[in-house]
mmCIF file of C-alpha atoms in Angstrom:
data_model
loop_
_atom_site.group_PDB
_atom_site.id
_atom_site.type_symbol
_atom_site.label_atom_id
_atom_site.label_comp_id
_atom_site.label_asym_id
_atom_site.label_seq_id
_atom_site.Cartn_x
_atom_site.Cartn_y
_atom_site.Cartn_z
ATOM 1 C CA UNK H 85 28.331 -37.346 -2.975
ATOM 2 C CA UNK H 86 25.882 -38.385 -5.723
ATOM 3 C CA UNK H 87 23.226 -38.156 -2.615
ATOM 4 C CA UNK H 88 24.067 -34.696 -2.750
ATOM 5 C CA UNK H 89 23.922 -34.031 -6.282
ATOM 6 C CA UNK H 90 20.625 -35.787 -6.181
ATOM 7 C CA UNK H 91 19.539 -33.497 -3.684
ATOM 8 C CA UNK H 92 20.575 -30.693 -5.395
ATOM 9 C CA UNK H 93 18.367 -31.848 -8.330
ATOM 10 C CA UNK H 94 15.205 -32.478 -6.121
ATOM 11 C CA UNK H 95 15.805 -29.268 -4.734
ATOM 12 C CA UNK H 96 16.434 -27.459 -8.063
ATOM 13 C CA UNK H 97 13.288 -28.983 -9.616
ATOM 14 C CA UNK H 98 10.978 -27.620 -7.500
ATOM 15 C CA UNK H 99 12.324 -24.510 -6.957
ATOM 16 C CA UNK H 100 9.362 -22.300 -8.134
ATOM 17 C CA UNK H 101 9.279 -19.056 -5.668
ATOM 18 C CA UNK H 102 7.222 -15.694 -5.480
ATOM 19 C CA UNK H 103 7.306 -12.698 -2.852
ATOM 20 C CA UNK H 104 3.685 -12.770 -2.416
ATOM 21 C CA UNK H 105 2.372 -13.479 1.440
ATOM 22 C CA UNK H 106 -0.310 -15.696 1.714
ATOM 23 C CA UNK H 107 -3.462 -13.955 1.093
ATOM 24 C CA UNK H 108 -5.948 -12.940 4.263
ATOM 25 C CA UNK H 109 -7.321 -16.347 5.476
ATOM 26 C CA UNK H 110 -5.217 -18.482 3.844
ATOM 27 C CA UNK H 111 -2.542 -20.200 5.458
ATOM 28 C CA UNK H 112 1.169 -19.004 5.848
ATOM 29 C CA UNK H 113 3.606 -20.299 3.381
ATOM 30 C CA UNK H 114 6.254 -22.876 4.079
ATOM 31 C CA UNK H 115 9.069 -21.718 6.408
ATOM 32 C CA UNK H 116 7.201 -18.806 7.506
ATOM 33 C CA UNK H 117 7.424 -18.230 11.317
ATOM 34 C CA UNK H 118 3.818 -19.078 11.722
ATOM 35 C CA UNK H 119 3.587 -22.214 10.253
ATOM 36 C CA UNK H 120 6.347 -23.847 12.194
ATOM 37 C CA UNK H 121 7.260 -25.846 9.394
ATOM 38 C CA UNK H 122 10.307 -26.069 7.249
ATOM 39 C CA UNK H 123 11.829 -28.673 6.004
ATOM 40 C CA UNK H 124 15.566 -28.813 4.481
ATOM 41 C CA UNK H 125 13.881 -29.823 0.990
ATOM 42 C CA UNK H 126 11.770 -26.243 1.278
ATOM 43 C CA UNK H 127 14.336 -23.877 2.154
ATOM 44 C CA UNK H 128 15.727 -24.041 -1.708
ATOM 45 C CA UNK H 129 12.486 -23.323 -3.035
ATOM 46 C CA UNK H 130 10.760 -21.545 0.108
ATOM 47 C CA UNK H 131 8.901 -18.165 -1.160
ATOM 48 C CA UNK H 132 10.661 -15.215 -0.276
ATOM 49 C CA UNK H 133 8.347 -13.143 1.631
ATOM 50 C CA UNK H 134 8.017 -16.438 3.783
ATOM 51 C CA UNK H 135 11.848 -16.312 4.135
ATOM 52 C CA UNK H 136 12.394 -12.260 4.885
ATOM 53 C CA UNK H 137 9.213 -13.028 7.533
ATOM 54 C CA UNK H 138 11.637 -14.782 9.788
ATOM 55 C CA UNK H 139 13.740 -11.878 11.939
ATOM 56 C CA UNK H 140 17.177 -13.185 11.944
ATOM 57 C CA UNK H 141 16.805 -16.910 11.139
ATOM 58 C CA UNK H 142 14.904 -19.807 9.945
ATOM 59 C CA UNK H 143 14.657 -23.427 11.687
ATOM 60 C CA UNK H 144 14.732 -25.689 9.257
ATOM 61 C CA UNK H 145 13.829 -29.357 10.402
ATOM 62 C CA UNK H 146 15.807 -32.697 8.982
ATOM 63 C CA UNK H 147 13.537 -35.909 9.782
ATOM 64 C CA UNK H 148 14.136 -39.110 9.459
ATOM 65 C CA UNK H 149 10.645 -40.089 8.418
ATOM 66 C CA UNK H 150 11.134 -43.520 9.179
ATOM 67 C CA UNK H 151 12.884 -42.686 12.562
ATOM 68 C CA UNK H 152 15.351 -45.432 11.827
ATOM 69 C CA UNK H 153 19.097 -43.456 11.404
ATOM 70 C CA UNK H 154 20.818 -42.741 14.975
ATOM 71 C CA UNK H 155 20.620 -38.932 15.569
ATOM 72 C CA UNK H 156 24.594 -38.731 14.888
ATOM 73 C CA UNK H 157 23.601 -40.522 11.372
ATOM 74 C CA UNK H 158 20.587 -37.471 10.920
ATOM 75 C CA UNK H 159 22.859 -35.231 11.915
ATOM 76 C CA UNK H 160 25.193 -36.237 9.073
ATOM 77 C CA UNK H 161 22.919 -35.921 6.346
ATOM 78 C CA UNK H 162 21.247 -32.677 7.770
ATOM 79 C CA UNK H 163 25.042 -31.651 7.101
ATOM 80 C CA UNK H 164 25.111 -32.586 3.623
ATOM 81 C CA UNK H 165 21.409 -32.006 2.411
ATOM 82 C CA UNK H 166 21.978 -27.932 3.968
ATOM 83 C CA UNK H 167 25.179 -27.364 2.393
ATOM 84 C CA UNK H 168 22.931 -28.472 -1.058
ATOM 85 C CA UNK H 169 20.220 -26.032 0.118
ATOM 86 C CA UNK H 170 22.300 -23.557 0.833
ATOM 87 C CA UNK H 171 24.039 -23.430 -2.908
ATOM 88 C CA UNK H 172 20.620 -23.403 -4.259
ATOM 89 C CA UNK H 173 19.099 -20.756 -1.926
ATOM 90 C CA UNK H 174 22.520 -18.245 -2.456
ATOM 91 C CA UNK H 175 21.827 -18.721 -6.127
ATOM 92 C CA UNK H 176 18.461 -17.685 -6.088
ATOM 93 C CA UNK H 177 18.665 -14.688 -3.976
ATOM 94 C CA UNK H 178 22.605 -13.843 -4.649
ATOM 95 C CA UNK H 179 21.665 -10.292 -5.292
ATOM 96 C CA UNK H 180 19.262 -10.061 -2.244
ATOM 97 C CA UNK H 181 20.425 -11.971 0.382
ATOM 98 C CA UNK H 182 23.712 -12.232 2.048
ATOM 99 C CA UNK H 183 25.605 -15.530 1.393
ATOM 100 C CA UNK H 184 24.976 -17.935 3.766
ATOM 101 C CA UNK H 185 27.846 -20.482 4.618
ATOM 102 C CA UNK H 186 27.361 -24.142 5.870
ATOM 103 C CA UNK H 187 29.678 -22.732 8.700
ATOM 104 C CA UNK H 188 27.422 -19.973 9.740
ATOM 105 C CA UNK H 189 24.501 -22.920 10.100
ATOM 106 C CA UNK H 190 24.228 -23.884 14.100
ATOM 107 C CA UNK H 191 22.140 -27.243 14.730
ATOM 108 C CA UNK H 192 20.676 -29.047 17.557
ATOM 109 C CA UNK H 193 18.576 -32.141 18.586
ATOM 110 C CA UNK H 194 14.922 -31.978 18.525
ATOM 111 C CA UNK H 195 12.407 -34.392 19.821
ATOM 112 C CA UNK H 196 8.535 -35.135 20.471
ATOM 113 C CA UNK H 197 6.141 -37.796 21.182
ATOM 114 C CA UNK H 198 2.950 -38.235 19.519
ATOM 115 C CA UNK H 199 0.207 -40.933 19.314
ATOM 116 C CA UNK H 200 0.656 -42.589 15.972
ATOM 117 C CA UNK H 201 -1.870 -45.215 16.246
ATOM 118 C CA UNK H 202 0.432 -47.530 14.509
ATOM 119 C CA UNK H 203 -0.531 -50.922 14.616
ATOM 120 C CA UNK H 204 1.412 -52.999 16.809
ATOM 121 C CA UNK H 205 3.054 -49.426 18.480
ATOM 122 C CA UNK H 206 0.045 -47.676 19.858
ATOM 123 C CA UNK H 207 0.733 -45.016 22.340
ATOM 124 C CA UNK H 208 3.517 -42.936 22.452
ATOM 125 C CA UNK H 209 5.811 -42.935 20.086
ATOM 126 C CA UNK H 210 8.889 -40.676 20.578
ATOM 127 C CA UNK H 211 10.877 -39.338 17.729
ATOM 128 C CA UNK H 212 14.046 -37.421 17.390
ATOM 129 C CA UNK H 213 15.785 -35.131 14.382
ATOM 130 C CA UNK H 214 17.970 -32.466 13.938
ATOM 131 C CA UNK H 215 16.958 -29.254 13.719
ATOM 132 C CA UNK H 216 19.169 -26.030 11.624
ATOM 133 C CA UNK H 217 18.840 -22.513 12.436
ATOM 134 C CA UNK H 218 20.122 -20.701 9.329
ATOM 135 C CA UNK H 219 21.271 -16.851 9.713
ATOM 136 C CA UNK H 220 19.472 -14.875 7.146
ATOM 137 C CA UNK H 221 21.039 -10.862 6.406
ATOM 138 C CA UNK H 222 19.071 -9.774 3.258
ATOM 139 C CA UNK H 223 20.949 -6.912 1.682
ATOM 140 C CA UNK H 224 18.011 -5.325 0.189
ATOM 141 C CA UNK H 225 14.326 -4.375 0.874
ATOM 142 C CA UNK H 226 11.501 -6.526 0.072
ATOM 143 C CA UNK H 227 10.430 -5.858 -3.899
ATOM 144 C CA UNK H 228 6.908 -4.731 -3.962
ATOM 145 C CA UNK H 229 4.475 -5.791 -6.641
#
């Protein structure tokens, strides 16, 4: 539990957000469908056109960086660090977007091999990590500015 509320901190501290889209040429925000990357830690704090660019969902990735944990021990903590996200990211947009509950989040096992060139392991190295799809129902129309 104080993982979680230290999570919820990390989370909380960083949580500057705009609706602006990346502008022409630059690339997409974090968690936007084109960048095929979101992580749990940027869903709190993820900007909110990024977010409402997503149709129905976004896939938000938990990795064990250091590929260590079992994938029953990632899945575990993907558990807890979303249900953290997920108070943080119904807080910020509790007049905009429909609550999302940690029961409505589905997850599944991801995996890939890559060449890390790490000394001692070069070749292919295969990792695995959990992977959430969170349901996203915004009640309201993008703002515009």
């Amino acid at each position: 539990m104080i993982a979680v509320a230290a999570i919820v901190g990390a989370l909380s501290a960083g949580g500057c957000a705009s609706t602006r889209l990346a502008e022409e040429g630059d690339d997409p925000p974090i968690c936007h469908p084109d960048t095929d990357y979101c992580e749990v830690y940027d869903l709190a704090s993820a900007d909110e056109a990024a977010l409402r660019a997503n149709p129905q969902a976004v896939e938000v990735s938990c990795r064990d960086l250091a590929n260590t944990a079992t994938i029953d021990a990632q899945r575990v903590q993907c558990v807890e660090l979303m249900a953290a996200a997920l108070v943080l990211l119904n807080s910020r947009f509790s007049e905009r977007l429909a609550p999302v509950s940690a029961e409505q989040v589905s997850y599944r096992k991801r995996a890939a091999c890559a060449d890390t060139f790490i000394p001692g392991r070069e070749g292919l190295d295969c990792f695995e990590w959990i992977q959430a799809r969170v349901p996203l129902r915004w009640l309201t129309p993008p703002s515009r500015r």
